[in-house]
GROMACS .gro file of C-alpha atoms in nm:
model
  264
    1UNK     CA    1   0.002  -0.009   0.004
    2UNK     CA    2   0.105   0.359  -0.069
    3UNK     CA    3   0.169   0.628   0.199
    4UNK     CA    4  -0.084   0.821   0.323
    5UNK     CA    5  -0.045   1.196   0.273
    6UNK     CA    6  -0.192   1.447   0.544
    7UNK     CA    7  -0.466   1.704   0.398
    8UNK     CA    8  -0.329   1.957   0.631
    9UNK     CA    9   0.040   2.029   0.796
   10UNK     CA   10  -0.045   2.051   1.146
   11UNK     CA   11   0.343   2.206   1.203
   12UNK     CA   12   0.248   2.471   0.929
   13UNK     CA   13   0.155   2.817   0.990
   14UNK     CA   14  -0.203   2.958   0.820
   15UNK     CA   15  -0.116   3.319   0.795
   16UNK     CA   16   0.289   3.466   0.819
   17UNK     CA   17   0.341   3.751   0.992
   18UNK     CA   18   0.316   3.986   0.696
   19UNK     CA   19  -0.053   3.897   0.601
   20UNK     CA   20  -0.081   3.935   1.032
   21UNK     CA   21   0.010   4.318   1.012
   22UNK     CA   22  -0.136   4.376   0.683
   23UNK     CA   23  -0.507   4.268   0.868
   24UNK     CA   24  -0.426   4.479   1.145
   25UNK     CA   25  -0.335   4.788   0.936
   26UNK     CA   26  -0.677   4.766   0.732
   27UNK     CA   27  -0.894   4.656   1.103
   28UNK     CA   28  -0.736   4.996   1.244
   29UNK     CA   29  -0.860   5.157   0.892
   30UNK     CA   30  -1.186   5.018   0.945
   31UNK     CA   31  -1.249   5.094   1.292
   32UNK     CA   32  -1.326   5.474   1.230
   33UNK     CA   33  -1.584   5.373   0.953
   34UNK     CA   34  -1.752   5.114   1.175
   35UNK     CA   35  -1.776   5.331   1.457
   36UNK     CA   36  -1.947   5.585   1.232
   37UNK     CA   37  -2.187   5.378   1.136
   38UNK     CA   38  -2.327   5.285   1.449
   39UNK     CA   39  -2.637   5.488   1.585
   40UNK     CA   40  -2.511   5.743   1.813
   41UNK     CA   41  -2.647   5.693   2.185
   42UNK     CA   42  -2.912   5.827   2.264
   43UNK     CA   43  -2.905   6.076   2.599
   44UNK     CA   44  -3.186   6.052   2.844
   45UNK     CA   45  -3.398   6.272   3.039
   46UNK     CA   46  -3.729   6.533   2.947
   47UNK     CA   47  -3.433   6.798   2.854
   48UNK     CA   48  -3.233   6.566   2.640
   49UNK     CA   49  -3.603   6.471   2.465
   50UNK     CA   50  -3.668   6.811   2.414
   51UNK     CA   51  -3.394   6.956   2.272
   52UNK     CA   52  -3.359   6.639   2.024
   53UNK     CA   53  -3.707   6.670   1.967
   54UNK     CA   54  -3.823   6.785   1.576
   55UNK     CA   55  -4.017   7.079   1.574
   56UNK     CA   56  -4.310   6.936   1.532
   57UNK     CA   57  -4.300   6.772   1.836
   58UNK     CA   58  -4.189   7.119   2.029
   59UNK     CA   59  -4.467   7.305   1.869
   60UNK     CA   60  -4.695   7.040   2.032
   61UNK     CA   61  -4.548   7.034   2.389
   62UNK     CA   62  -4.554   7.438   2.389
   63UNK     CA   63  -4.925   7.426   2.307
   64UNK     CA   64  -4.960   7.181   2.590
   65UNK     CA   65  -4.807   7.385   2.799
   66UNK     CA   66  -4.990   7.693   2.698
   67UNK     CA   67  -5.317   7.504   2.811
   68UNK     CA   68  -5.185   7.384   3.124
   69UNK     CA   69  -5.042   7.732   3.182
   70UNK     CA   70  -5.385   7.890   3.162
   71UNK     CA   71  -5.564   7.598   3.318
   72UNK     CA   72  -5.355   7.650   3.668
   73UNK     CA   73  -5.434   8.045   3.652
   74UNK     CA   74  -5.796   7.947   3.637
   75UNK     CA   75  -5.772   7.667   3.895
   76UNK     CA   76  -5.619   7.901   4.122
   77UNK     CA   77  -5.863   8.238   4.047
   78UNK     CA   78  -6.138   8.036   4.057
   79UNK     CA   79  -6.065   7.795   4.360
   80UNK     CA   80  -6.023   8.182   4.580
   81UNK     CA   81  -6.336   8.325   4.407
   82UNK     CA   82  -6.566   8.024   4.517
   83UNK     CA   83  -6.429   8.026   4.810
   84UNK     CA   84  -6.471   8.369   4.902
   85UNK     CA   85  -6.806   8.341   4.769
   86UNK     CA   86  -6.942   8.081   5.002
   87UNK     CA   87  -6.755   8.249   5.284
   88UNK     CA   88  -6.967   8.580   5.200
   89UNK     CA   89  -7.274   8.413   5.154
   90UNK     CA   90  -7.271   8.248   5.459
   91UNK     CA   91  -7.208   8.599   5.642
   92UNK     CA   92  -7.490   8.763   5.447
   93UNK     CA   93  -7.769   8.507   5.540
   94UNK     CA   94  -7.659   8.508   5.942
   95UNK     CA   95  -7.722   8.937   5.844
   96UNK     CA   96  -8.020   8.886   5.628
   97UNK     CA   97  -8.184   8.619   5.905
   98UNK     CA   98  -8.106   8.866   6.229
   99UNK     CA   99  -8.218   9.179   6.029
  100UNK     CA  100  -8.576   9.327   6.080
  101UNK     CA  101  -8.559   9.589   5.782
  102UNK     CA  102  -8.493   9.503   5.390
  103UNK     CA  103  -8.328   9.864   5.431
  104UNK     CA  104  -8.088   9.711   5.698
  105UNK     CA  105  -7.976   9.394   5.520
  106UNK     CA  106  -7.904   9.654   5.137
  107UNK     CA  107  -7.666   9.863   5.339
  108UNK     CA  108  -7.450   9.609   5.432
  109UNK     CA  109  -7.472   9.410   5.124
  110UNK     CA  110  -7.195   9.633   4.906
  111UNK     CA  111  -6.939   9.495   5.171
  112UNK     CA  112  -7.036   9.122   5.032
  113UNK     CA  113  -7.042   9.178   4.681
  114UNK     CA  114  -6.867   8.816   4.635
  115UNK     CA  115  -7.180   8.643   4.750
  116UNK     CA  116  -7.422   8.523   4.483
  117UNK     CA  117  -7.694   8.574   4.761
  118UNK     CA  118  -7.600   8.973   4.724
  119UNK     CA  119  -7.701   8.997   4.345
  120UNK     CA  120  -8.053   8.793   4.393
  121UNK     CA  121  -8.140   8.982   4.718
  122UNK     CA  122  -8.110   9.333   4.538
  123UNK     CA  123  -8.313   9.220   4.235
  124UNK     CA  124  -8.566   9.125   4.455
  125UNK     CA  125  -8.554   9.461   4.676
  126UNK     CA  126  -8.566   9.652   4.393
  127UNK     CA  127  -8.874   9.482   4.266
  128UNK     CA  128  -8.999   9.513   4.567
  129UNK     CA  129  -8.974   9.850   4.619
  130UNK     CA  130  -9.066   9.937   4.271
  131UNK     CA  131  -9.388   9.734   4.356
  132UNK     CA  132  -9.457   9.931   4.657
  133UNK     CA  133  -9.439  10.257   4.503
  134UNK     CA  134  -9.688  10.222   4.256
  135UNK     CA  135  -9.949  10.180   4.481
  136UNK     CA  136 -10.055  10.100   4.893
  137UNK     CA  137 -10.318   9.896   5.003
  138UNK     CA  138 -10.670  10.008   5.146
  139UNK     CA  139 -10.512  10.006   5.513
  140UNK     CA  140 -10.210  10.247   5.345
  141UNK     CA  141  -9.975   9.987   5.454
  142UNK     CA  142  -9.692   9.881   5.185
  143UNK     CA  143  -9.848   9.612   4.921
  144UNK     CA  144  -9.709   9.380   4.672
  145UNK     CA  145  -9.924   9.319   4.406
  146UNK     CA  146  -9.747   9.000   4.204
  147UNK     CA  147  -9.543   8.765   4.336
  148UNK     CA  148  -9.535   8.612   4.044
  149UNK     CA  149  -9.318   8.918   3.904
  150UNK     CA  150  -9.079   8.917   4.186
  151UNK     CA  151  -9.021   8.541   4.183
  152UNK     CA  152  -8.894   8.616   3.785
  153UNK     CA  153  -8.677   8.880   3.909
  154UNK     CA  154  -8.537   8.683   4.162
  155UNK     CA  155  -8.476   8.384   3.930
  156UNK     CA  156  -8.352   8.634   3.652
  157UNK     CA  157  -8.087   8.746   3.909
  158UNK     CA  158  -7.978   8.410   4.047
  159UNK     CA  159  -7.899   8.309   3.652
  160UNK     CA  160  -7.683   8.603   3.598
  161UNK     CA  161  -7.479   8.498   3.922
  162UNK     CA  162  -7.470   8.125   3.819
  163UNK     CA  163  -7.315   8.250   3.486
  164UNK     CA  164  -7.064   8.447   3.652
  165UNK     CA  165  -6.981   8.188   3.883
  166UNK     CA  166  -6.937   7.952   3.606
  167UNK     CA  167  -6.706   8.183   3.410
  168UNK     CA  168  -6.396   8.084   3.287
  169UNK     CA  169  -6.442   7.718   3.379
  170UNK     CA  170  -6.555   7.653   2.984
  171UNK     CA  171  -6.175   7.663   2.953
  172UNK     CA  172  -6.116   7.400   3.195
  173UNK     CA  173  -6.342   7.163   3.028
  174UNK     CA  174  -6.175   7.275   2.680
  175UNK     CA  175  -5.867   7.160   2.817
  176UNK     CA  176  -5.983   6.839   2.967
  177UNK     CA  177  -6.086   6.701   2.637
  178UNK     CA  178  -5.874   6.833   2.403
  179UNK     CA  179  -5.495   6.811   2.517
  180UNK     CA  180  -5.549   6.410   2.554
  181UNK     CA  181  -5.583   6.421   2.133
  182UNK     CA  182  -5.290   6.673   2.062
  183UNK     CA  183  -5.082   6.441   2.347
  184UNK     CA  184  -5.224   6.187   2.060
  185UNK     CA  185  -5.070   6.381   1.792
  186UNK     CA  186  -4.752   6.434   1.896
  187UNK     CA  187  -4.733   6.081   1.964
  188UNK     CA  188  -4.864   5.964   1.641
  189UNK     CA  189  -4.580   6.179   1.502
  190UNK     CA  190  -4.263   6.052   1.709
  191UNK     CA  191  -4.391   5.716   1.626
  192UNK     CA  192  -4.361   5.775   1.217
  193UNK     CA  193  -4.033   5.944   1.319
  194UNK     CA  194  -3.873   5.639   1.486
  195UNK     CA  195  -4.024   5.410   1.184
  196UNK     CA  196  -3.878   5.669   0.922
  197UNK     CA  197  -3.515   5.614   1.127
  198UNK     CA  198  -3.523   5.257   1.145
  199UNK     CA  199  -3.597   5.278   0.737
  200UNK     CA  200  -3.336   5.494   0.693
  201UNK     CA  201  -3.042   5.322   0.929
  202UNK     CA  202  -3.198   5.002   0.815
  203UNK     CA  203  -3.152   4.870   1.165
  204UNK     CA  204  -3.438   4.850   1.478
  205UNK     CA  205  -3.133   4.904   1.683
  206UNK     CA  206  -3.294   5.037   2.034
  207UNK     CA  207  -3.076   5.311   1.985
  208UNK     CA  208  -3.202   5.407   1.694
  209UNK     CA  209  -3.583   5.391   1.764
  210UNK     CA  210  -3.574   5.529   2.121
  211UNK     CA  211  -3.584   5.915   2.022
  212UNK     CA  212  -3.884   5.856   1.785
  213UNK     CA  213  -4.060   5.644   2.087
  214UNK     CA  214  -3.945   5.898   2.351
  215UNK     CA  215  -4.070   6.204   2.176
  216UNK     CA  216  -4.386   6.019   2.138
  217UNK     CA  217  -4.409   5.917   2.489
  218UNK     CA  218  -4.305   6.276   2.623
  219UNK     CA  219  -4.627   6.424   2.437
  220UNK     CA  220  -4.852   6.186   2.568
  221UNK     CA  221  -4.743   6.267   2.924
  222UNK     CA  222  -4.771   6.592   2.896
  223UNK     CA  223  -5.089   6.583   2.719
  224UNK     CA  224  -5.198   6.388   3.052
  225UNK     CA  225  -5.016   6.637   3.295
  226UNK     CA  226  -5.245   6.928   3.091
  227UNK     CA  227  -5.572   6.722   3.115
  228UNK     CA  228  -5.590   6.542   3.423
  229UNK     CA  229  -5.612   6.837   3.679
  230UNK     CA  230  -5.849   7.047   3.435
  231UNK     CA  231  -6.083   6.748   3.458
  232UNK     CA  232  -6.042   6.719   3.839
  233UNK     CA  233  -6.091   7.087   3.905
  234UNK     CA  234  -6.356   7.127   3.684
  235UNK     CA  235  -6.600   6.898   3.846
  236UNK     CA  236  -6.466   7.002   4.175
  237UNK     CA  237  -6.542   7.363   4.083
  238UNK     CA  238  -6.912   7.260   3.929
  239UNK     CA  239  -7.027   7.111   4.225
  240UNK     CA  240  -6.952   7.399   4.440
  241UNK     CA  241  -7.160   7.620   4.161
  242UNK     CA  242  -7.422   7.407   4.223
  243UNK     CA  243  -7.446   7.406   4.634
  244UNK     CA  244  -7.432   7.809   4.559
  245UNK     CA  245  -7.703   7.785   4.297
  246UNK     CA  246  -7.918   7.555   4.578
  247UNK     CA  247  -7.836   7.821   4.858
  248UNK     CA  248  -7.990   8.107   4.590
  249UNK     CA  249  -8.290   7.883   4.522
  250UNK     CA  250  -8.373   7.861   4.885
  251UNK     CA  251  -8.306   8.200   4.951
  252UNK     CA  252  -8.523   8.305   4.714
  253UNK     CA  253  -8.775   8.100   4.868
  254UNK     CA  254  -8.724   8.237   5.200
  255UNK     CA  255  -8.744   8.611   5.062
  256UNK     CA  256  -9.073   8.541   4.898
  257UNK     CA  257  -9.203   8.374   5.191
  258UNK     CA  258  -9.135   8.674   5.397
  259UNK     CA  259  -9.269   8.960   5.134
  260UNK     CA  260  -9.583   8.722   5.125
  261UNK     CA  261  -9.624   8.749   5.501
  262UNK     CA  262  -9.548   9.143   5.539
  263UNK     CA  263  -9.641   9.311   5.180
  264UNK     CA  264  -9.962   9.134   5.076
   0.00000   0.00000   0.00000
């Protein structure tokens, strides 16, 4: 039999030193190019998200910020107004029930203008005076001839006071209903940017997708930040206005009862 020749010589060096040197030089030349080909790492943080976002996302964030700031200004303002209205209404009721004449209550009314009950009382007081001046009863005592007309005056004044108390609250309702959709628009735009980066870079690497997704999340968070307080305080203020409205209805009935006992 012939001698078997090995296919590989275990003692032979596959690459000589010159070849290894050339490979090392090539790798050094390609290293910067490979580094540039890698997507740039995303720096986190809210400030980083805003600084690296596009003009559309910045416009969305600015719009939501304006809604939020105006809403908080209205929340603080209406909170003070309704608190003062309730406190002065309680004071006015005590004065009204202790007084024996409408003229005494009317002299105190300018000091309690924040109370909606003052507006209702003044409308009734004017109507009573007009009817009393228009004629007197057979006994010469002042008489109110139309309780129905007086009731309409009180109801009209109460409606005006409710409108005054609800002023600017509609903006809170608008903020609560609109800002989530504005944030959703920013979310959609951020996701579109994320897919665009995937197509441009040819890679679904997290570093490629993260900026667009982060823009989407920050606009969603900002939309909720503007909407949730506006909705909560709108419902809270609405309930307080309803309480004051009930107080005006009760006061109107009490005023009518007094007039019916003393002027009919």
